[in-house]
Every structure is written in C-alpha cells, then in structure tokens.
Amino acid sequence: MLPFQNAAPTPAGDWRHIVRFGLNVASYKFALGQALLEVAAQQQTFVPLTELAVPYAARLCEHLQVEDRQSTAPQSRFLDACRSRNRGDLEGAQLTEATVRLGFANVIDAFHISRGGQPTQTRFFVDERASRQGITLTDHLLELANGQQAKVLPVEVDARWNLVQLSWGLRLGTPLVSFEMATDEDAVDLYAPARLRRGPITGVRAALSGYQDGRCAYCQTPFTDIGTSRVAVDHVLPFVLMTPEWHDGDLRQVWNLVLACYRCNSAKGARPPAADWMPWLDQRGEHLIASQHPLRETLISQLGPDPAHRHQTLARRHTAATEMIPPWSPPDARIAVS
C-alpha cells in the first residue's frame, strides 16, 4: 500500500490519487479535473459536453501559452485547435465544437483508472456520452467542490500540472528531472536553475499540499486555503541549524519542507519535531517518489538511492538536529500513516 493511502479511501483521497497516479498522464487529466471542479462548484448535476468543453479547453489554452508541449504524443489535433484559438485563428464556438469532437476521446474513459490499471473506489461522474452527450456528476464530486477544501483542490491540480509540463518542456521523461529546486524566501516558489528555465514553476504550498492530503503536517487540521499566511512553509529541521557546525545537508531543500498551520508553526518555532513524528516525513518523501513526481530525482539525490538509505539519512540528520536543539512534540506526534 502506498504511503498516505488509507485502507478505506475517502473521496478526497481518491481525487488526489487520480491527480497523482491517474492512468492518463497527458495534460488532459489535469484540465478535466479543473473543469469538473469548476462546473461542480456551480451545483450542476448533468453537464452536456458542450458546457464541459468550455472550461476544459480554456485551461489547456492557458497552459499552452506557458508550455507548448502538453502531451507525450508527438501530435494532437485537439491541441492544435487550442493553439489556433490562442493565435486568434479559431472562434470560441469553433473550439468548443472541436473539443466535443476530439478532446474527450480518452480522458473521460481513463479518468478514474490508476496507473496500475485499477479504478478508484470513488466515482466522480457517470459517463453518459452515448445516451445524453454528457456526464452526470456524483454527490462525491459536488461535496468536494463545495466543501471545506474547495479552494485547495484546484490549486493542487494546477501545481502538479506545472511540474509535469516542466519535464515535458525540457524534453525529459518525468522520472528524469534531476536538478535542484530551491525556495524563494518571499514568494515561496519552486524554481528551476537559470541554465534550464528562468522564473518560478509553482508555489511550494500548492506543490506539497496534495502529498499531505491538504492537512497540517503536525496536527492534521485540514487547510481551507493554502494561499494565505495561515499556512506556513515550515523547515522541519529548523534553518537556524545552518551554521558552520552543521555538516549534513542543505536544510533549504524540498525534503525538509512541509506545510503547517499557523498554530503549529508558531508553537514549533525554531525546533525540530520529536523523533516519533519523523516517520511521517519519511513516508511523505516515499510518496512523492512513488508517484513519479517531477521532484523524484531531486529527493533521491538529497536523501539517497533507496528507501533504506533515505530512512538512514533522515534519522541521522534528525539525531544531529536534536543534539543541537531540544525537540518539540507536535499535538499528534504519533500520527498513523498506513
């Protein structure tokens, strides 16, 4: 069983599983996910393809303006139509017609299928293209799109999309993106080195949220909006350790970053967490690696080539940190991560 995947999956957990592990690895999955959340937020139940096509194609057009490669396939008539719309060569109605005809062929069929070929337990829509030329949204999706984390889920989808399209833009397979990422102290963004691509890729909060189930790393309180100051990007082993006496890894790297609620971040301060919390961080890293996340090789280079080495690295660094600064016990230090 994958880390952070409960024995009894929740709808939110299944949604995040689709975004991270879904069979359809092209951008269509991300665009459909965002479109589904958008129409569900309007409390729609039955959605004709002509209506679903509008937000679906719009999201792809937006991302094509950032990165022209949005699929592993060498050619796509549908993406060509989106490019034509971006150039002004195609009217909105024409793009909608092309989307209905070309854009949904595989993504609707594959949306609920994981990379291992198994469907998720939760279904977020019922495919009624053959009978009604549309889909019917399930109560599970309506509850997600209008619930406590309604602002969080679309941001997580976009962050995953941004990281994946970066690997395509560099003409590398997702597992082969092996460069360092760093945080900008003001924007709290992930950057690629200037030699590869200038500018931020995505926010750290958005990139990490889905791998924490949208919850605080320490107390497991659900986030309602990760774009606010109420959610902190926390250095697990505090940055104040980065003195001449510290000789074991850069604490600014992504392996050491988690999201924490304001209360836990304030209570923790510049202290490392207690040892019984550390398996959470260990398994979070394994979860990122197992999902073929574009930070996969970065994490491997920072922690080690296999789970045993990575576990030893974290344990060694935590021991060194607590010898320098007494640890802090999170409110739920013995959190179970099955």
Short mmCIF file of C-alpha atoms in Angstrom, two decimals:
data_model
loop_
_atom_site.label_atom_id
_atom_site.label_comp_id
_atom_site.label_asym_id
_atom_site.label_seq_id
_atom_site.Cartn_x
_atom_site.Cartn_y
_atom_site.Cartn_z
CA MET A 1 0.00 0.00 0.00
CA LEU A 2 1.30 3.44 -0.86
CA PRO A 3 2.15 5.86 1.93
CA PHE A 4 -0.67 8.27 2.83
CA GLN A 5 -3.19 5.99 1.18
CA ASN A 6 -5.71 4.85 3.79
CA ALA A 7 -7.13 1.34 3.91
CA ALA A 8 -10.58 2.87 3.39
CA PRO A 9 -10.04 5.64 0.81
CA THR A 10 -12.01 8.84 1.18
CA PRO A 11 -13.41 10.76 -1.81
CA ALA A 12 -10.77 13.45 -1.28
CA GLY A 13 -8.06 10.79 -1.09
CA ASP A 14 -9.31 9.14 -4.28
CA TRP A 15 -9.39 12.52 -6.04
CA ARG A 16 -5.79 13.19 -5.09
CA HIS A 17 -4.87 9.66 -6.13
CA ILE A 18 -6.25 10.36 -9.62
CA VAL A 19 -4.26 13.60 -9.89
CA ARG A 20 -1.05 11.90 -8.75
CA PHE A 21 -1.36 8.36 -10.11
CA GLY A 22 -4.02 8.51 -12.83
CA LEU A 23 -3.53 6.41 -15.97
CA ASN A 24 -3.88 9.40 -18.31
CA VAL A 25 -0.54 11.15 -17.94
CA ALA A 26 -1.15 13.87 -20.53
CA SER A 27 -2.44 17.30 -19.52
CA TYR A 28 -5.99 16.30 -20.43
CA LYS A 29 -6.41 14.69 -16.99
CA PHE A 30 -5.45 17.92 -15.23
CA ALA A 31 -7.65 20.04 -17.48
CA LEU A 32 -10.62 17.74 -16.94
CA GLY A 33 -10.04 17.74 -13.20
CA GLN A 34 -10.10 21.52 -13.08
CA ALA A 35 -13.15 21.69 -15.34
CA LEU A 36 -15.01 19.16 -13.17
CA LEU A 37 -14.33 21.16 -10.01
CA GLU A 38 -15.47 24.33 -11.77
CA VAL A 39 -18.81 23.00 -13.01
CA ALA A 40 -19.45 21.14 -9.74
CA ALA A 41 -18.94 24.38 -7.82
CA GLN A 42 -21.98 25.70 -9.72
CA GLN A 43 -24.02 22.81 -8.27
CA GLN A 44 -24.62 21.31 -11.68
CA THR A 45 -25.51 17.64 -11.88
CA PHE A 46 -25.84 16.79 -15.57
CA VAL A 47 -23.25 18.56 -17.72
CA PRO A 48 -23.53 18.42 -21.52
CA LEU A 49 -20.21 18.01 -23.30
CA THR A 50 -20.76 21.39 -24.95
CA GLU A 51 -20.71 23.01 -21.49
CA LEU A 52 -17.87 20.92 -20.11
CA ALA A 53 -15.80 21.74 -23.20
CA VAL A 54 -15.59 25.45 -22.35
CA PRO A 55 -13.62 25.33 -19.06
CA TYR A 56 -11.78 22.18 -20.19
CA ALA A 57 -10.38 23.79 -23.34
CA ALA A 58 -9.80 27.11 -21.58
CA ARG A 59 -7.45 25.52 -19.05
CA LEU A 60 -5.47 23.82 -21.84
CA CYS A 61 -5.24 27.08 -23.79
CA GLU A 62 -3.85 28.81 -20.69
CA HIS A 63 -1.16 26.18 -20.15
CA LEU A 64 -0.22 26.06 -23.82
CA GLN A 65 0.71 29.71 -23.56
CA VAL A 66 3.25 28.77 -20.87
CA GLU A 67 4.50 25.48 -22.32
CA ASP A 68 3.64 24.34 -25.85
CA ARG A 69 4.15 20.67 -25.11
CA GLN A 70 1.18 19.27 -23.20
CA SER A 71 1.28 15.61 -24.10
CA THR A 72 3.70 12.75 -24.59
CA ALA A 73 2.20 12.13 -28.05
CA PRO A 74 4.02 13.77 -30.98
CA GLN A 75 0.82 15.25 -32.45
CA SER A 76 -2.70 16.13 -31.31
CA ARG A 77 -5.45 17.60 -33.49
CA PHE A 78 -7.22 18.79 -30.37
CA LEU A 79 -4.17 20.62 -29.00
CA ASP A 80 -3.66 22.12 -32.46
CA ALA A 81 -7.19 23.52 -32.21
CA CYS A 82 -6.33 25.06 -28.82
CA ARG A 83 -3.19 26.59 -30.32
CA SER A 84 -5.27 28.03 -33.15
CA ARG A 85 -7.59 29.60 -30.59
CA ASN A 86 -4.61 31.16 -28.79
CA ARG A 87 -3.44 32.67 -32.10
CA GLY A 88 -6.89 34.07 -32.80
CA ASP A 89 -7.41 31.81 -35.80
CA LEU A 90 -10.36 29.97 -34.23
CA GLU A 91 -13.53 31.33 -32.66
CA GLY A 92 -14.71 30.18 -29.26
CA ALA A 93 -17.65 28.26 -30.70
CA GLN A 94 -15.35 26.50 -33.15
CA LEU A 95 -13.03 25.46 -30.31
CA THR A 96 -16.00 24.11 -28.37
CA GLU A 97 -17.06 22.02 -31.37
CA ALA A 98 -13.51 20.71 -31.83
CA THR A 99 -13.28 19.90 -28.12
CA VAL A 100 -16.51 17.90 -28.13
CA ARG A 101 -15.37 16.04 -31.24
CA LEU A 102 -11.71 15.47 -30.35
CA GLY A 103 -10.93 16.41 -26.77
CA PHE A 104 -12.75 13.86 -24.65
CA ALA A 105 -11.97 10.65 -26.55
CA ASN A 106 -9.66 9.06 -23.97
CA VAL A 107 -9.60 11.26 -20.88
CA ILE A 108 -13.16 10.52 -19.75
CA ASP A 109 -12.61 6.77 -20.14
CA ALA A 110 -9.32 6.83 -18.24
CA PHE A 111 -10.05 9.44 -15.57
CA HIS A 112 -10.90 7.00 -12.76
CA ILE A 113 -8.20 4.46 -13.65
CA SER A 114 -4.93 4.44 -11.74
CA ARG A 115 -1.60 3.83 -13.42
CA GLY A 116 -1.75 0.23 -12.19
CA GLY A 117 -4.97 -0.33 -14.15
CA GLN A 118 -7.35 -0.42 -11.19
CA PRO A 119 -10.28 2.02 -10.85
CA THR A 120 -10.65 4.24 -7.80
CA GLN A 121 -13.34 3.30 -5.33
CA THR A 122 -14.96 6.73 -5.69
CA ARG A 123 -16.57 7.77 -8.96
CA PHE A 124 -16.80 11.49 -9.57
CA PHE A 125 -19.01 11.34 -12.65
CA VAL A 126 -21.06 8.90 -14.70
CA ASP A 127 -20.26 8.75 -18.41
CA GLU A 128 -23.47 9.35 -20.38
CA ARG A 129 -21.94 10.40 -23.67
CA ALA A 130 -23.58 7.58 -25.60
CA SER A 131 -27.11 8.30 -24.37
CA ARG A 132 -27.15 12.00 -23.50
CA GLN A 133 -23.94 13.54 -24.86
CA GLY A 134 -22.74 14.49 -21.41
CA ILE A 135 -21.75 13.33 -17.94
CA THR A 136 -23.59 13.28 -14.62
CA LEU A 137 -21.64 14.48 -11.61
CA THR A 138 -21.84 12.36 -8.48
CA ASP A 139 -22.56 13.61 -4.96
CA HIS A 140 -18.92 12.89 -4.07
CA LEU A 141 -17.70 15.48 -6.55
CA LEU A 142 -20.35 18.02 -5.59
CA GLU A 143 -19.35 17.70 -1.94
CA LEU A 144 -15.65 18.12 -2.73
CA ALA A 145 -16.17 21.13 -4.98
CA ASN A 146 -18.35 22.89 -2.41
CA GLY A 147 -16.77 21.64 0.80
CA GLN A 148 -14.09 22.68 3.24
CA GLN A 149 -11.20 22.29 0.78
CA ALA A 150 -12.94 23.69 -2.30
CA LYS A 151 -10.22 26.35 -2.70
CA VAL A 152 -7.38 23.91 -2.14
CA LEU A 153 -8.09 21.14 -4.65
CA PRO A 154 -7.91 23.23 -7.89
CA VAL A 155 -4.60 24.74 -6.76
CA GLU A 156 -3.15 21.27 -6.14
CA VAL A 157 -4.16 20.13 -9.64
CA ASP A 158 -2.53 23.17 -11.23
CA ALA A 159 0.68 22.72 -9.23
CA ARG A 160 1.01 19.10 -10.33
CA TRP A 161 0.33 20.19 -13.92
CA ASN A 162 3.01 22.90 -13.77
CA LEU A 163 5.64 20.47 -12.57
CA VAL A 164 4.77 17.80 -15.14
CA GLN A 165 4.73 20.23 -18.06
CA LEU A 166 8.16 21.47 -16.99
CA SER A 167 9.59 17.99 -17.52
CA TRP A 168 7.93 17.79 -20.95
CA GLY A 169 9.19 21.24 -21.87
CA LEU A 170 12.73 20.15 -21.10
CA ARG A 171 12.12 17.08 -23.31
CA LEU A 172 12.76 14.81 -20.37
CA GLY A 173 10.65 11.99 -19.02
CA THR A 174 9.09 12.85 -15.66
CA PRO A 175 11.39 10.49 -13.71
CA LEU A 176 14.46 12.12 -15.29
CA VAL A 177 14.10 15.67 -13.99
CA SER A 178 17.17 15.59 -11.78
CA PHE A 179 18.02 19.18 -10.98
CA GLU A 180 17.92 21.09 -7.73
CA MET A 181 14.88 23.11 -6.75
CA ALA A 182 15.07 25.97 -4.27
CA THR A 183 12.62 28.19 -2.45
CA ASP A 184 12.38 31.92 -2.84
CA GLU A 185 12.03 33.35 0.66
CA ASP A 186 9.47 35.97 -0.38
CA ALA A 187 7.33 34.19 -2.99
CA VAL A 188 7.85 30.71 -1.52
CA ASP A 189 8.07 29.29 -5.03
CA LEU A 190 9.92 26.40 -6.61
CA TYR A 191 12.43 27.40 -9.26
CA ALA A 192 14.41 25.56 -11.87
CA PRO A 193 18.03 26.70 -12.24
CA ALA A 194 18.52 29.53 -14.70
CA ARG A 195 20.50 27.31 -17.05
CA LEU A 196 17.33 25.27 -17.66
CA ARG A 197 14.50 27.75 -17.36
CA ARG A 198 14.06 31.11 -15.69
CA GLY A 199 11.25 32.03 -13.35
CA PRO A 200 9.10 30.20 -10.83
CA ILE A 201 7.47 26.87 -11.67
CA THR A 202 4.85 26.71 -8.96
CA GLY A 203 4.27 27.60 -5.32
CA VAL A 204 5.68 25.34 -2.63
CA ARG A 205 2.34 25.31 -0.81
CA ALA A 206 0.48 24.09 -3.88
CA ALA A 207 3.15 21.55 -4.80
CA LEU A 208 3.18 19.93 -1.36
CA SER A 209 -0.46 20.17 -0.32
CA GLY A 210 -1.72 17.11 -2.19
CA TYR A 211 1.02 15.00 -0.63
CA GLN A 212 -0.21 15.96 2.84
CA ASP A 213 -3.87 15.34 1.98
CA GLY A 214 -4.36 19.08 2.30
CA ARG A 215 -3.64 18.96 6.03
CA CYS A 216 -1.15 20.36 8.51
CA ALA A 217 1.88 18.11 8.75
CA TYR A 218 1.83 18.21 12.53
CA CYS A 219 -1.79 18.27 13.77
CA GLN A 220 -3.62 17.09 10.62
CA THR A 221 -6.04 20.02 10.61
CA PRO A 222 -7.47 20.41 7.06
CA PHE A 223 -6.46 23.54 5.19
CA THR A 224 -9.25 25.68 3.76
CA ASP A 225 -6.97 27.99 1.74
CA ILE A 226 -3.29 27.23 1.25
CA GLY A 227 -2.59 30.60 -0.39
CA THR A 228 -2.79 32.53 2.87
CA SER A 229 -0.42 33.38 5.70
CA ARG A 230 -2.37 30.93 7.87
CA VAL A 231 -0.45 28.13 6.15
CA ALA A 232 3.31 28.24 6.62
CA VAL A 233 6.07 26.55 4.66
CA ASP A 234 8.00 25.09 7.58
CA HIS A 235 11.56 23.80 7.74
CA VAL A 236 11.18 20.51 9.65
CA LEU A 237 14.77 20.69 10.85
CA PRO A 238 14.99 24.42 11.53
CA PHE A 239 17.02 26.65 9.29
CA VAL A 240 18.87 28.13 12.30
CA LEU A 241 20.87 24.88 12.34
CA MET A 242 22.65 26.00 9.15
CA THR A 243 25.79 27.15 10.92
CA PRO A 244 29.44 26.10 10.41
CA GLU A 245 28.72 23.27 12.88
CA TRP A 246 26.08 21.74 10.58
CA HIS A 247 27.60 19.35 8.02
CA ASP A 248 24.72 17.15 6.88
CA GLY A 249 22.63 18.51 4.03
CA ASP A 250 21.08 21.78 2.93
CA LEU A 251 18.03 22.45 5.11
CA ARG A 252 16.51 24.72 2.44
CA GLN A 253 15.86 21.76 0.15
CA VAL A 254 12.45 20.30 -0.57
CA TRP A 255 12.97 17.14 1.52
CA ASN A 256 12.89 19.38 4.62
CA LEU A 257 9.84 21.46 3.70
CA VAL A 258 6.28 20.79 4.90
CA LEU A 259 3.09 22.79 5.24
CA ALA A 260 1.98 23.66 8.76
CA CYS A 261 -0.95 25.55 10.20
CA TYR A 262 -0.27 28.87 11.91
CA ARG A 263 -0.77 27.41 15.39
CA CYS A 264 1.68 24.54 14.94
CA ASN A 265 4.22 26.70 13.12
CA SER A 266 4.16 29.22 15.96
CA ALA A 267 4.35 26.56 18.68
CA LYS A 268 7.19 24.70 16.96
CA GLY A 269 9.32 27.78 16.37
CA ALA A 270 12.95 27.03 15.57
CA ARG A 271 12.90 23.48 16.93
CA PRO A 272 12.98 20.06 15.27
CA PRO A 273 9.99 17.76 15.85
CA ALA A 274 10.18 14.80 18.22
CA ALA A 275 11.50 11.52 16.83
CA ASP A 276 8.12 9.77 16.89
CA TRP A 277 6.82 12.25 14.30
CA MET A 278 9.64 11.63 11.80
CA PRO A 279 8.11 8.53 10.10
CA TRP A 280 5.54 10.93 8.63
CA LEU A 281 8.30 12.86 6.83
CA ASP A 282 9.98 9.63 5.78
CA GLN A 283 6.81 8.31 4.17
CA ARG A 284 5.89 11.68 2.64
CA GLY A 285 9.15 11.54 0.72
CA GLU A 286 8.49 7.97 -0.41
CA HIS A 287 5.03 9.01 -1.55
CA LEU A 288 6.46 11.82 -3.70
CA ILE A 289 8.96 9.40 -5.23
CA ALA A 290 6.41 6.63 -5.85
CA SER A 291 4.10 8.99 -7.72
CA GLN A 292 6.79 9.73 -10.33
CA HIS A 293 6.58 13.33 -9.16
CA PRO A 294 8.93 15.63 -11.11
CA LEU A 295 10.83 16.19 -7.87
CA ARG A 296 11.55 12.46 -7.68
CA GLU A 297 15.20 12.61 -8.69
CA THR A 298 15.75 15.73 -6.61
CA LEU A 299 14.58 13.90 -3.50
CA ILE A 300 16.67 10.84 -4.35
CA SER A 301 19.77 12.98 -4.80
CA GLN A 302 19.09 14.74 -1.49
CA LEU A 303 18.28 11.67 0.63
CA GLY A 304 19.59 8.50 -1.01
CA PRO A 305 19.03 5.93 -3.79
CA ASP A 306 16.61 3.62 -1.96
CA PRO A 307 14.17 3.66 1.00
CA ALA A 308 16.70 2.22 3.45
CA HIS A 309 19.31 4.86 2.63
CA ARG A 310 16.73 7.65 2.76
CA HIS A 311 15.46 6.47 6.14
CA GLN A 312 19.02 6.40 7.49
CA THR A 313 19.71 9.89 6.14
CA LEU A 314 16.62 11.37 7.82
CA ALA A 315 17.34 9.57 11.10
CA ARG A 316 20.96 10.75 11.11
CA ARG A 317 20.03 14.35 10.36
CA HIS A 318 17.27 14.34 12.96
CA THR A 319 19.66 12.98 15.60
CA ALA A 320 22.20 15.68 14.77
CA ALA A 321 19.49 18.36 14.93
CA THR A 322 18.14 17.28 18.32
CA GLU A 323 21.65 17.15 19.77
CA MET A 324 21.90 20.86 18.94
CA ILE A 325 18.30 21.97 19.74
CA PRO A 326 15.80 20.23 22.06
CA PRO A 327 12.85 18.82 20.08
CA TRP A 328 9.21 19.90 20.02
CA SER A 329 6.35 17.41 20.36
CA PRO A 330 3.59 18.02 17.80
CA PRO A 331 -0.01 17.76 19.00
CA ASP A 332 -0.32 14.46 17.14
CA ALA A 333 3.25 13.20 17.25
CA ARG A 334 2.18 9.55 16.93
CA ILE A 335 0.13 10.09 13.77
CA ALA A 336 -0.58 6.85 11.94
CA VAL A 337 0.39 6.82 8.29
CA SER A 338 -0.61 3.47 6.80
#
